[in-house]
Amino acid sequence: MKTVAILGASGYVGGELLRLLLFHKELEVVKVFSKNYVGKPVHEAHPHLRGFYKNLKFEDLSLDSILKADIVFNALPHLVGMHLTAQLHEHGVTIVDLSADFRLKKAELYKTWYGIEHPYPDLLEKFVYSLPEINRESIKGKKLLSIPGCNSTAAILAIAPLFTTDIVKNELVIADVKVGSSESGRTPYEGSHHPEREGSLRPYSPEGHRHQAEVEMILSELRKTTVNVSLVPHATSAVRGSLASVHVLANKDVSEKDLWIIYARFYRESPFIRIVYSSKIKVPDTKNVVGSNFADISFSKDKTTNRVTGFAAIDNLVKGAAGQAIQALNIALGLREDEGLLIPPLKPS
Amino acid sequence: MKTVAILGASGYVGGELLRLLLFHKELEVVKVFSKNYVGKPVHEAHPHLRGFYKNLKFEDLSLDSILKADIVFNALPHLVGMHLTAQLHEHGVTIVDLSADFRLKKAELYKTWYGIEHPYPDLLEKFVYSLPEINRESIKGKKLLSIPGCNSTAAILAIAPLFTTDIVKNELVIADVKVGSSESGRTPYEGSHHPEREGSLRPYSPEGHRHQAEVEMILSELRKTTVNVSLVPHATSAVRGSLASVHVLANKDVSEKDLWIIYARFYRESPFIRIVYSSKIKVPDTKNVVGSNFADISFSKDKTTNRVTGFAAIDNLVKGAAGQAIQALNIALGLREDEGLLIPPLKPS
Amino acid sequence: MKTVAILGASGYVGGELLRLLLFHKELEVVKVFSKNYVGKPVHEAHPHLRGFYKNLKFEDLSLDSILKADIVFNALPHLVGMHLTAQLHEHGVTIVDLSADFRLKKAELYKTWYGIEHPYPDLLEKFVYSLPEINRESIKGKKLLSIPGCNSTAAILAIAPLFTTDIVKNELVIADVKVGSSESGRTPYEGSHHPEREGSLRPYSPEGHRHQAEVEMILSELRKTTVNVSLVPHATSAVRGSLASVHVLANKDVSEKDLWIIYARFYRESPFIRIVYSSKIKVPDTKNVVGSNFADISFSKDKTTNRVTGFAAIDNLVKGAAGQAIQALNIALGLREDEGLLIPPLKPS
Amino acid sequence: MKTVAILGASGYVGGELLRLLLFHKELEVVKVFSKNYVGKPVHEAHPHLRGFYKNLKFEDLSLDSILKADIVFNALPHLVGMHLTAQLHEHGVTIVDLSADFRLKKAELYKTWYGIEHPYPDLLEKFVYSLPEINRESIKGKKLLSIPGCNSTAAILAIAPLFTTDIVKNELVIADVKVGSSESGRTPYEGSHHPEREGSLRPYSPEGHRHQAEVEMILSELRKTTVNVSLVPHATSAVRGSLASVHVLANKDVSEKDLWIIYARFYRESPFIRIVYSSKIKVPDTKNVVGSNFADISFSKDKTTNRVTGFAAIDNLVKGAAGQAIQALNIALGLREDEGLLIPPLKPS
């Protein structure tokens, strides 16, 4: 049994780590940090968890206290925990970083997408971008795991198999993503005010979202050449869920059956991928993965044009954050990849 | 390990039994029945459960097939499975009946509330109305369990403690209940059509809902005299959840602290009751129990009148149906009451 | 044509005044005030109104500027505009006050419900509590109109007819109200954060809501004796709408037909009351009044107890605020009561 | 004053025609047809319209009765009214057809997209595809108007201006559309069942939606060469709204300022187009057009790729159906284009 500390434990991702780790047989949460809830019990921030973690109280961030755990999950907002992460790394602790702080391998991309000069360019290479379905092997035994963004996860899973082939063009991949309101976190703001958000359909980051750099990085690696990706997310009034529709051009005639073979082969060892093409309704729906670490995936070929689309539906807080973090950690630690994660989705909800 | 058959397994309650029983160590689902999905795998009806129950296929109802299981959960609509239940009883199988078929003890009440002459009046007495928080002892060792309705469960749990005292009047108990759309089941109809239901706030069964007979039966037993109950449910655009606000008149001056003591004492041995009065937000919210078997409970005393209200928030499909059924069965079988049911709620969702 | 100034014009009620007054032939908005949008065009605060009010810009509050209009609508938060109102009154301008500042006639009630010593007790008597369906006559010709709260409006309209008779008891009136998220205004806060609010069902102000003082005041006037009212509102995930279910005890046998006669007679001259008892679905639904000034009303008699309930569904921002304010002003000015207000509801929405 | 008959008047589009025509000074509804509501008053099908159209009752379809009106709006489902339309045409009545029956100019496309041999190929040429912002002039004086689909309207308006230039490639236009639940009409079905739809994010018609033929037809006309369009709609849990994100590749360096000039010029005479690029939030939101005939439009250029996207947000039942029908008819009749249609959107809702 290893011990776990969670930084940013009062947020939504923190809450999901707490919920999911209740099912885990090899990990135990011993420390929770949140500056807004110092001294308060877990259920003050997460009333749904009342009755669980009865002996745990939130603490203010302190290196000493964090280091009492074997493993640190960083669920702090981007940039907030960067220096702390660097310090923790020096102490040799295992870090599972759910922020964007160490996702991109090239420091200059932090200038383009996050507007900062990255202070730890050397650390970038040390972190593994941990998307098990893509690079399971490279995660094994590692102590520095960077967990992909939710939109990136959905977009990459939706289309990755095709970039191991030459059937699609790489000039432009359009990742049109639809997301729920929990994606922007727990702090209220105008765009998340219920009367403003409910029933809303609107794009955001229309000039390209930060996550597109991650998708571009991974697809380019798979294709072994530069792939141009444009990712535009859209706010909807779902609470949970990220649905990526990734549109590409086929450069030759391809059937849906061909696509099925490619997808099925690519994901055949991935316990959380469910290819739903053969269902009554052959497209994924975020409703079917709520609360779980599954990614439901399908694809289509336009009947009159050469457009091919890969679709992936995930729970942004689970497969898009807390669940994927645990999945990656399981692999790093040599545990079963699905330890503590075979929780069935909740539907209807 | 005991084996389980589920009748009506393709509906929402059936789906929740399937989901919850995945967590249960002593029960295994071996038979699922649904006339609309005969021969189909579980995920055809419940796409969220794809990957689970891979070897199970829906069957058409047949006494022989049902009797291959030790325990039968009846999740059929009211009146549909009545005769089958009577037959199953003759074979001595354990029956957990989630319908209303055997909830009321007096046959004449079926005339008033369900418009039928009850065909098995003798069986009514044999079934235990199984609301563990109220009558845990009487469930032990029984083989015929009738599971309360969701509105009844919420309403009774909200106010029962006060009916073990003499501080409230029994002339009229007003149970004003607010429910989510999953309560009316899986068959589409006009009132559940998304454009009609979303954002809707409306009463239904305004002349008194069937469930009020159950509440009246239980409160009268607790108070050992006739209690008049009026229950009016209201449709909202939540998907899951039943919130009961049960208003009564105090017949003497009573403080919220007095109420706290009464509630805490009454529920002190009930693992699924969470009294939330002491929280930052001291009222229950259905959001905090989604997917779980918890009932979050609180109460208030009007500051200028003698009105006292008990509040209970439950997940109508779990504590209001599938979860409570498993909880009651656990007790009947002599297992831990919370076996397979300590699943944390999902929030936000 | 009279000119209008709106204080608090960037909020939801301000937005609705702007929208509704576009339909009014005798009133023209010439001044809009909002400290957060000074110098900005109307569509900066209300993007849905882009293309309307092209020449209007928000101003900071100033007595001189306000006095350029004939009529002032005060849509500021409670207590914020109180002193300004007193000043405006001295200048003899017509004031339509949508805040609670001058609703209650007894100064001591402001202590109980708003925690303040009312600074202008003399002004309380001068303002008319303006609920046209109840006191149409007393509004005529007046220059100081206080507009009822949304919950009060729904609760009073739901039950008022019965308090002109002796068929119900006055010991306790239970007003159980369900409201949409727009009711708490435009400023984001935790309880209105979309992931927290969507799907939520929870009571608030469980010890009695401020609006109960208004309901008590009006019902007591109608019954000519003290009526005790307890009002408990509940948050739901509708955006618009306030549904009041007001439960009372009949003190004699009464049929729904009797109730119909009482309601029909009481509201026979009220153009915005629609008694829906005779419909296919005989209860009101907030969906049917969205965007309009209508109040849909019905009632029921419990079939086994002496509980009688009056139901009213309104749009909290229209009949519960901006629409009712215009309706009252129309009466005060001697215009047609429905001038500019016969706008059909929007459904589905 | 001209008289109007509505076929399919009990559906959502029929309801919106009834609502909107209340604001029209030159048109009067005299006949409403619906086989499910024969003999019933309007408010039986449209309870929100209670109090309006008091003298109108639904009738069963009959050529004689329809011909009593000057103008016929066909809001029947696709294919249902086709023969009737052909008959009505022979009698010389003005027909505003909201179905897809006569939208496409080439009969063979009905085979591809609707699976039928079109029975009236000659009539196809006689109907004007009536999207005023694109082909206002060709509508004037016409008596056979075919109203575009809602997805087509949103997709075309989002991107049309760019196809009057040579700055984008025409190999493939990706129209990724997000729609509300009212789009699929009033008949309940599994996918619109509230517990299934609420919170859902899923594609439908993933192999290309019928409306893509319309978009292709119009963009090809504008560009004067074949443009390939792929349109994939997605179901969301909004009730109203269609948001089109139409992605194209620029074939040269283009700035957002360039785009602005193109859009502003193209739409400068269109009273219902609101280009929102200059707003605080520079993207459109369906929330801002609910209940109105406005189309809010914007565009973006990806900062690292050559992807350009046009966005359009409309109310699918108004600018996507009933409102656009009235707008086109206004033009055909030589009335003001905005007669009866300058109704402000309802927000929040």
CSV table of C-alpha atoms in Angstrom, one decimal, chain B residues 112-113 169 171-172 174-180 190 194-209 212 216 228-232 234 236-243 245 247-249 256 277 280-287 299-309 311 313 347-349, chain C residues 112-113 169 171-172 174-180 190 194-209 212 216 228-232 234 236-243 245 247-249 256 277 280-287 299-309 311 313 347-349:
chain,number,residue,atom,x,y,z
B,112,THR,CA,-58.5,3.5,-4.0
B,113,TRP,CA,-55.0,4.0,-5.4
B,169,LYS,CA,-49.7,17.3,15.0
B,171,GLU,CA,-54.0,16.1,11.4
B,172,LEU,CA,-52.1,16.7,8.3
B,174,ILE,CA,-47.9,17.8,3.7
B,175,ALA,CA,-45.3,15.9,1.7
B,176,ASP,CA,-44.3,18.2,-1.2
B,177,VAL,CA,-41.9,16.2,-3.3
B,178,LYS,CA,-39.7,17.3,-6.3
B,179,VAL,CA,-38.5,14.6,-8.7
B,180,GLY,CA,-36.3,14.0,-11.6
B,190,GLU,CA,-45.1,13.5,-24.1
B,194,HIS,CA,-36.8,16.7,-23.7
B,195,PRO,CA,-38.2,20.0,-25.2
B,196,GLU,CA,-41.2,19.6,-23.0
B,197,ARG,CA,-39.5,18.5,-19.8
B,198,GLU,CA,-36.3,20.6,-19.7
B,199,GLY,CA,-36.9,23.6,-17.5
B,200,SER,CA,-40.3,22.5,-16.6
B,201,LEU,CA,-41.7,22.9,-13.1
B,202,ARG,CA,-45.2,21.4,-12.6
B,203,PRO,CA,-47.1,19.4,-10.1
B,204,TYR,CA,-48.5,16.0,-11.0
B,205,SER,CA,-51.1,13.8,-9.3
B,206,PRO,CA,-52.3,17.0,-7.7
B,207,GLU,CA,-55.2,15.1,-6.0
B,208,GLY,CA,-52.8,13.0,-4.0
B,209,HIS,CA,-50.2,10.5,-5.3
B,212,GLN,CA,-49.2,8.8,0.1
B,216,GLU,CA,-49.6,7.2,5.8
B,228,ASN,CA,-53.3,12.0,7.6
B,229,VAL,CA,-50.8,12.5,4.8
B,230,SER,CA,-51.1,14.4,1.6
B,231,LEU,CA,-48.3,13.8,-1.0
B,232,VAL,CA,-48.0,16.0,-4.1
B,234,HIS,CA,-43.6,17.9,-8.8
B,236,THR,CA,-38.5,19.1,-12.5
B,237,SER,CA,-35.8,18.9,-15.0
B,238,ALA,CA,-33.3,17.0,-12.9
B,239,VAL,CA,-32.7,13.5,-14.2
B,240,ARG,CA,-32.0,11.8,-10.9
B,241,GLY,CA,-33.3,12.7,-7.5
B,242,SER,CA,-36.2,12.9,-5.3
B,243,LEU,CA,-36.3,15.7,-2.7
B,245,SER,CA,-40.0,18.6,1.9
B,247,HIS,CA,-44.3,20.1,6.4
B,248,VAL,CA,-46.0,19.6,9.7
B,249,LEU,CA,-47.2,21.8,12.5
B,256,GLU,CA,-33.9,23.1,15.7
B,277,TYR,CA,-27.8,20.0,9.4
B,280,LYS,CA,-21.9,24.9,5.8
B,281,ILE,CA,-25.1,24.5,3.7
B,282,LYS,CA,-27.4,22.9,6.2
B,283,VAL,CA,-30.0,21.5,3.8
B,284,PRO,CA,-29.8,18.4,1.6
B,285,ASP,CA,-29.3,18.6,-2.2
B,286,THR,CA,-30.1,15.7,-4.5
B,287,LYS,CA,-26.8,16.5,-6.3
B,299,PHE,CA,-35.0,19.8,9.0
B,300,SER,CA,-36.0,23.3,9.9
B,301,LYS,CA,-38.2,25.3,12.2
B,302,ASP,CA,-39.8,28.4,10.7
B,303,LYS,CA,-38.7,31.4,12.7
B,304,THR,CA,-42.1,33.1,12.8
B,305,THR,CA,-44.6,30.3,12.6
B,306,ASN,CA,-44.9,26.8,14.2
B,307,ARG,CA,-44.1,25.1,10.9
B,308,VAL,CA,-41.5,22.3,11.0
B,309,THR,CA,-40.2,20.7,7.9
B,311,PHE,CA,-36.1,17.3,4.2
B,313,ALA,CA,-32.7,14.0,-0.7
B,347,LYS,CA,-20.6,14.9,-8.2
B,348,PRO,CA,-20.7,17.1,-10.2
B,349,SER,CA,-22.9,15.2,-12.6
C,112,THR,CA,-37.1,40.5,11.3
C,113,TRP,CA,-36.6,39.8,7.6
C,169,LYS,CA,-58.2,27.4,7.9
C,171,GLU,CA,-53.6,28.6,11.1
C,172,LEU,CA,-51.0,27.7,8.6
C,174,ILE,CA,-47.6,26.3,3.5
C,175,ALA,CA,-46.2,27.9,0.4
C,176,ASP,CA,-43.8,25.5,-1.1
C,177,VAL,CA,-42.1,27.3,-4.0
C,178,LYS,CA,-39.8,26.0,-6.8
C,179,VAL,CA,-37.7,28.4,-8.6
C,180,GLY,CA,-35.3,28.8,-11.5
C,190,GLU,CA,-21.2,29.0,-5.8
C,194,HIS,CA,-23.5,25.5,-13.6
C,195,PRO,CA,-21.9,22.2,-12.4
C,196,GLU,CA,-23.4,22.8,-9.0
C,197,ARG,CA,-26.8,24.0,-10.0
C,198,GLU,CA,-27.7,21.8,-12.9
C,199,GLY,CA,-29.8,18.9,-11.8
C,200,SER,CA,-29.9,20.2,-8.2
C,201,LEU,CA,-33.0,20.0,-6.0
C,202,ARG,CA,-32.6,21.7,-2.7
C,203,PRO,CA,-34.5,24.0,-0.3
C,204,TYR,CA,-33.1,27.3,0.6
C,205,SER,CA,-34.1,29.8,3.4
C,206,PRO,CA,-35.5,26.7,5.2
C,207,GLU,CA,-36.4,28.7,8.3
C,208,GLY,CA,-38.8,30.8,6.2
C,209,HIS,CA,-38.0,33.1,3.3
C,212,GLN,CA,-43.4,35.1,3.4
C,216,GLU,CA,-48.9,37.0,5.2
C,228,ASN,CA,-49.9,32.5,9.3
C,229,VAL,CA,-47.8,31.8,6.3
C,230,SER,CA,-44.7,29.7,5.9
C,231,LEU,CA,-42.8,30.0,2.6
C,232,VAL,CA,-40.0,27.6,1.7
C,234,HIS,CA,-36.5,25.4,-3.5
C,236,THR,CA,-34.1,23.7,-9.2
C,237,SER,CA,-32.3,23.7,-12.5
C,238,ALA,CA,-34.9,25.6,-14.5
C,239,VAL,CA,-33.6,29.0,-15.6
C,240,ARG,CA,-36.9,30.9,-15.6
C,241,GLY,CA,-39.9,30.1,-13.5
C,242,SER,CA,-41.4,30.2,-10.1
C,243,LEU,CA,-44.0,27.6,-9.3
C,245,SER,CA,-47.8,25.1,-4.5
C,247,HIS,CA,-51.2,24.0,0.7
C,248,VAL,CA,-54.0,24.8,3.1
C,249,LEU,CA,-56.5,22.8,5.2
C,256,GLU,CA,-62.8,21.0,-7.1
C,277,TYR,CA,-57.9,23.6,-14.6
C,280,LYS,CA,-56.0,18.2,-20.8
C,281,ILE,CA,-53.2,18.6,-18.2
C,282,LYS,CA,-55.0,20.5,-15.5
C,283,VAL,CA,-52.0,21.9,-13.7
C,284,PRO,CA,-49.8,24.8,-14.5
C,285,ASP,CA,-46.3,24.5,-15.9
C,286,THR,CA,-43.8,27.2,-15.8
C,287,LYS,CA,-42.8,26.2,-19.4
C,299,PHE,CA,-55.9,24.0,-7.7
C,300,SER,CA,-56.6,20.6,-6.3
C,301,LYS,CA,-58.4,18.9,-3.5
C,302,ASP,CA,-56.8,15.7,-2.1
C,303,LYS,CA,-59.1,12.8,-2.6
C,304,THR,CA,-58.5,11.3,0.8
C,305,THR,CA,-57.6,14.2,3.1
C,306,ASN,CA,-58.9,17.8,3.6
C,307,ARG,CA,-55.8,19.3,1.9
C,308,VAL,CA,-56.4,21.9,-0.7
C,309,THR,CA,-53.6,23.3,-2.9
C,311,PHE,CA,-50.8,26.3,-7.8
C,313,ALA,CA,-46.7,29.2,-12.4
C,347,LYS,CA,-42.3,27.4,-25.9
C,348,PRO,CA,-40.5,25.1,-26.1
C,349,SER,CA,-37.5,27.0,-24.7
